XYZ file of C-alpha atoms in Angstrom:
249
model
C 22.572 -4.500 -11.676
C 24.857 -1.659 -11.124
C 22.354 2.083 -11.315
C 19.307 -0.277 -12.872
C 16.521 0.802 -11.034
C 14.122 -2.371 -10.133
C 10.627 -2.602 -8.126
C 10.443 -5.704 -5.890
C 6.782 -6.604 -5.094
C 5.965 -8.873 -1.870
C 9.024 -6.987 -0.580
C 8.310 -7.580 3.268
C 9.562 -10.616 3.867
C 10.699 -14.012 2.300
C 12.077 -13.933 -0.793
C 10.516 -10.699 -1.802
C 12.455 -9.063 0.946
C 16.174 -11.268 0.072
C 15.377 -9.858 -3.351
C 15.466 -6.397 -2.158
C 18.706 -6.705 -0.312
C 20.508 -8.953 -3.119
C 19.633 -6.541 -5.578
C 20.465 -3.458 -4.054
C 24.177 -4.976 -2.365
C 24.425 -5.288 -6.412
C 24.164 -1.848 -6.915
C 20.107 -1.763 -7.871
C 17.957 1.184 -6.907
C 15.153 -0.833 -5.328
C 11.424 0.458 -5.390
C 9.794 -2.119 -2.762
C 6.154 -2.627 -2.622
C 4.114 -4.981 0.096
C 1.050 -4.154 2.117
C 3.029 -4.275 5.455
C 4.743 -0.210 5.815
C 6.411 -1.073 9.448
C 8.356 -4.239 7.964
C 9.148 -1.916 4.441
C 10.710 0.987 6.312
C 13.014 -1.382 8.478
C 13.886 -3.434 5.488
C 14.651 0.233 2.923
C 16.567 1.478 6.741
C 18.554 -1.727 6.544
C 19.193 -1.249 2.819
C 20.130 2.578 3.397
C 22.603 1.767 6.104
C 24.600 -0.217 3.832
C 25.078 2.442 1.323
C 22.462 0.872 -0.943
C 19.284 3.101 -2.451
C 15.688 1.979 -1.430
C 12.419 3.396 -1.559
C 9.313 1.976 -0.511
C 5.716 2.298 -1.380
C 3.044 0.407 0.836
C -0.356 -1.119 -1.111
C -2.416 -3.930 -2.225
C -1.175 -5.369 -5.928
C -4.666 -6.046 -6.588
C -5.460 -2.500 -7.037
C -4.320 -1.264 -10.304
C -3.748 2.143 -9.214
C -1.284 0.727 -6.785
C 0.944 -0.906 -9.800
C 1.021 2.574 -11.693
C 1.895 4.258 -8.578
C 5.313 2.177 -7.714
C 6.491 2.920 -11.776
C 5.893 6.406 -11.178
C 7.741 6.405 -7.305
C 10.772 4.698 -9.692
C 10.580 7.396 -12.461
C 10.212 10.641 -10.085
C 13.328 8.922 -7.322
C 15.148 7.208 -10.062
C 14.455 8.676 -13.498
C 13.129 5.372 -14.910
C 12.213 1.937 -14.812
C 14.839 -1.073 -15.671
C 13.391 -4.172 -14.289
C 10.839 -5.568 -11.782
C 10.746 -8.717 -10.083
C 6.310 -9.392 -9.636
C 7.197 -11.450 -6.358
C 3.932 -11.196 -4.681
C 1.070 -13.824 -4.229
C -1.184 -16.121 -1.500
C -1.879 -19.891 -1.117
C -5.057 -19.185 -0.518
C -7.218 -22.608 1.839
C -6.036 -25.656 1.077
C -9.214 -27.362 -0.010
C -10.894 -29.089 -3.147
C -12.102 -26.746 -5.594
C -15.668 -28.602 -5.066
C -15.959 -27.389 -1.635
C -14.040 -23.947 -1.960
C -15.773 -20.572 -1.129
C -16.255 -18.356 -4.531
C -14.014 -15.527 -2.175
C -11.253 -17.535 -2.018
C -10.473 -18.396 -5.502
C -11.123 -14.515 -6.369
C -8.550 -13.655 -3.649
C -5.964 -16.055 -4.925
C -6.897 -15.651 -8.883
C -6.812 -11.610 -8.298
C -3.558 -11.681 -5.797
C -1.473 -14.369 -8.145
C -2.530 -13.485 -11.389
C -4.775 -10.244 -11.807
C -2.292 -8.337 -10.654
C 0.212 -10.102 -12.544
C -1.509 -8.097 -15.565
C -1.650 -4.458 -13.852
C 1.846 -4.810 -13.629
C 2.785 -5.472 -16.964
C 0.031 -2.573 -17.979
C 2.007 -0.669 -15.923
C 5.886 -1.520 -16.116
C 6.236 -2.087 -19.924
C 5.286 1.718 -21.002
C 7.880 2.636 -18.472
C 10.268 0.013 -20.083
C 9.390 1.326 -23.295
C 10.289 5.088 -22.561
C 13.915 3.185 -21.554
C 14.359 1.615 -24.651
C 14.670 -1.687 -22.801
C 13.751 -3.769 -19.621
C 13.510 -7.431 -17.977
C 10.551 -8.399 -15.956
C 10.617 -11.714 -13.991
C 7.382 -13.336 -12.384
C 7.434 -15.529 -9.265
C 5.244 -19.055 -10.568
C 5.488 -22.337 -8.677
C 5.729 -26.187 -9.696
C 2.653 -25.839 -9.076
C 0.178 -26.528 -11.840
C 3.499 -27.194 -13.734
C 5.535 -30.139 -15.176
C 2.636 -32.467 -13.621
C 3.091 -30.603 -10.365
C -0.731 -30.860 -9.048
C -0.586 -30.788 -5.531
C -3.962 -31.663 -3.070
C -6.282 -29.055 -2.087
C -4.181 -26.312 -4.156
C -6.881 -25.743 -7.460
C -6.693 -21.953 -7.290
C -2.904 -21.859 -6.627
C -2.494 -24.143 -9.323
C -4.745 -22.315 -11.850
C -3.157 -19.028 -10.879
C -0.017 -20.160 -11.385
C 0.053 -22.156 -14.638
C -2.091 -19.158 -15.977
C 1.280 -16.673 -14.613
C 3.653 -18.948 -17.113
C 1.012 -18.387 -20.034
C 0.717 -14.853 -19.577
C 4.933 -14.665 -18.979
C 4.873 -16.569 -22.774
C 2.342 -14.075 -24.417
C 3.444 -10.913 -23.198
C 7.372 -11.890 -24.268
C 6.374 -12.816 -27.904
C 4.496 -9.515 -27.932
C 7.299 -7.547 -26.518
C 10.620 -8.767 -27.684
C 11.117 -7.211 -30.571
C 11.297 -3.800 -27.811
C 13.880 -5.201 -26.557
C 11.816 -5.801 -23.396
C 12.684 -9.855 -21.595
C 9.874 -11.394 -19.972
C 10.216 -14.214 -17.540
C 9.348 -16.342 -14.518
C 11.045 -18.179 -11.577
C 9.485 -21.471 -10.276
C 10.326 -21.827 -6.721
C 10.363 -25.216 -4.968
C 9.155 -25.307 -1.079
C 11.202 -22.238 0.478
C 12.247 -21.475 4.158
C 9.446 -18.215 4.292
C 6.140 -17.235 6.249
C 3.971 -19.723 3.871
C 6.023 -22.854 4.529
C 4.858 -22.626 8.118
C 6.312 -22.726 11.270
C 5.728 -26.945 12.365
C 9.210 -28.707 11.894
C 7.105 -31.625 10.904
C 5.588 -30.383 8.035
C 9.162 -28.492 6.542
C 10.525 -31.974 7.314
C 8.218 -33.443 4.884
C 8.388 -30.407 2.020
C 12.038 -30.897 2.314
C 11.675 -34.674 1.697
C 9.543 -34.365 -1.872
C 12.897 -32.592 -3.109
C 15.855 -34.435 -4.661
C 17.952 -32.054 -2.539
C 16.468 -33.367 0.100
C 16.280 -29.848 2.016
C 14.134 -26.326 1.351
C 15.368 -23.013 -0.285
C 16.795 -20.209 1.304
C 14.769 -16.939 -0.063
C 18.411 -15.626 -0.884
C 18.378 -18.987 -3.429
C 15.552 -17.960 -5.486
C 16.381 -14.159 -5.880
C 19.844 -15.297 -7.035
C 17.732 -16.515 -9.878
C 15.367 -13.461 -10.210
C 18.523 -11.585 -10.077
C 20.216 -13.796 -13.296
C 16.522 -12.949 -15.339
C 16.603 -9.100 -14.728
C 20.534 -8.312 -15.344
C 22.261 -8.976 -19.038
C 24.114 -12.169 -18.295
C 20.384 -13.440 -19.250
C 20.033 -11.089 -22.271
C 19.181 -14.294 -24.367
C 16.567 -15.701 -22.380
C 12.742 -14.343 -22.815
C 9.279 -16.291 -22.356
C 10.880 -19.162 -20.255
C 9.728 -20.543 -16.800
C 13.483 -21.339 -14.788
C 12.831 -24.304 -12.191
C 14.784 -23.265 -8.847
C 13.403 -26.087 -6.778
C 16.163 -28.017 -5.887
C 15.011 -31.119 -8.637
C 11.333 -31.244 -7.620
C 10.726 -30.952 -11.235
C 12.734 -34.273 -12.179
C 11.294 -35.884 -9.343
C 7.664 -35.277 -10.765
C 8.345 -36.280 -14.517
């Protein structure tokens, strides 16, 4: 990761924000985006401190203007775009999709998977101009490997439509030299588990492992897609969820 300059989306906490650190102690200039500016300028001060190199650019990823403006933060700061790790996205209400309010599947459709596409718009041109690049997609179990969870429609949709567009846009980009993948978290220790030790008692039970992920787990993974010791691997959704996968089969 040494000098490859990477932009981190959903950088403001969870594994979004491990991401940013892990890549950065590697020797990554990290361009981190979130909506939340007061937990992004503690997070690039923490990176800064340790001799790493952070910038940080606050915004919605539903906004395509927003995705164009992060590649062009990396280009002016960094003189070019290696890699980007699209980390952002919502549960949304847990609810049936036969009682669900239009705004919430938009919200989760748009934050999951609309902006899934502005980034590619945006980050393989810059790739291009390189001559090469890795992009890695957070996706779920969800929707996945007969992972349909209660109440979760528009996740699920969102989701399973994330590991279709991951497939499509690395056949059509390959040949650029350009890798294209996605990480499938299990349940993770982050904001979105929740706080009741009852119901992390319970995720942590579905899993063979019998426990949750740390955030630092899952962008050990992110961080195996984006540098070459994964230069053979393009179009494929990587399970990190501690056997949840097996369990559902």
């Amino acid at each position: 990761m040494k000098s490859k300059t990477i932009i981190v989306t959903g950088a403001s906490s969870g594994i979004g924000a491990a991401a940013g650190l892990l890549f950065a102690a590697e020797g990554a200039n990290v361009v981190l985006g979130a909506r939340r500016e007061q937990e992004l300028n503690k997070l690039v001060a923490q990176i800064t401190q340790g001799n790493g190199n952070a910038v940080f650019l606050a915004g919605d990823v539903t906004d395509e203007a927003y995705a164009n403006a992060l590649v062009d933060l990396a280009e002016e700061r960094f003189g070019g775009l290696d890699g980007a790790f699209n980390n952002a996205g919502i549960t949304g209400d847990m609810t049936p999709i036969s009682e669900m309010e239009i705004a919430n599947w938009r919200a989760v459709i748009d934050t999951n998977l609309t902006s899934a596409f502005f980034a590619a718009k945006a980050q393989i041109p810059a790739m291009k101009r390189q001559g090469s690049g890795a992009i890695v997609y957070t996706s779920s179990f969800v929707g996945y490997s007969n992972g349909g969870m209660p109440g979760m429609g528009a996740y699920a949709a969102s989701k399973a439509g994330l590991i279709g567009l991951v497939q499509s846009l690395a056949s059509d980009h390959a040949a650029e030299g350009i890798r294209i993948n996605a990480v499938l978290p299990g349940g993770t220790k982050t904001a979105m588990a929740g706080d009741d030790p009852e119901t992390k008692d319970f995720i942590a039970g579905l899993h063979p492992l019998k426990r949750m992920a740390a955030p630092e787990e899952i962008a050990q993974a992110a961080m195996f897609l984006l540098s070459g010791r994964s230069a053979f691997v393009t179009g494929t959704p990587i399970s990190v969820d501690g056997g949840m996968s097996v369990r559902l089969l």
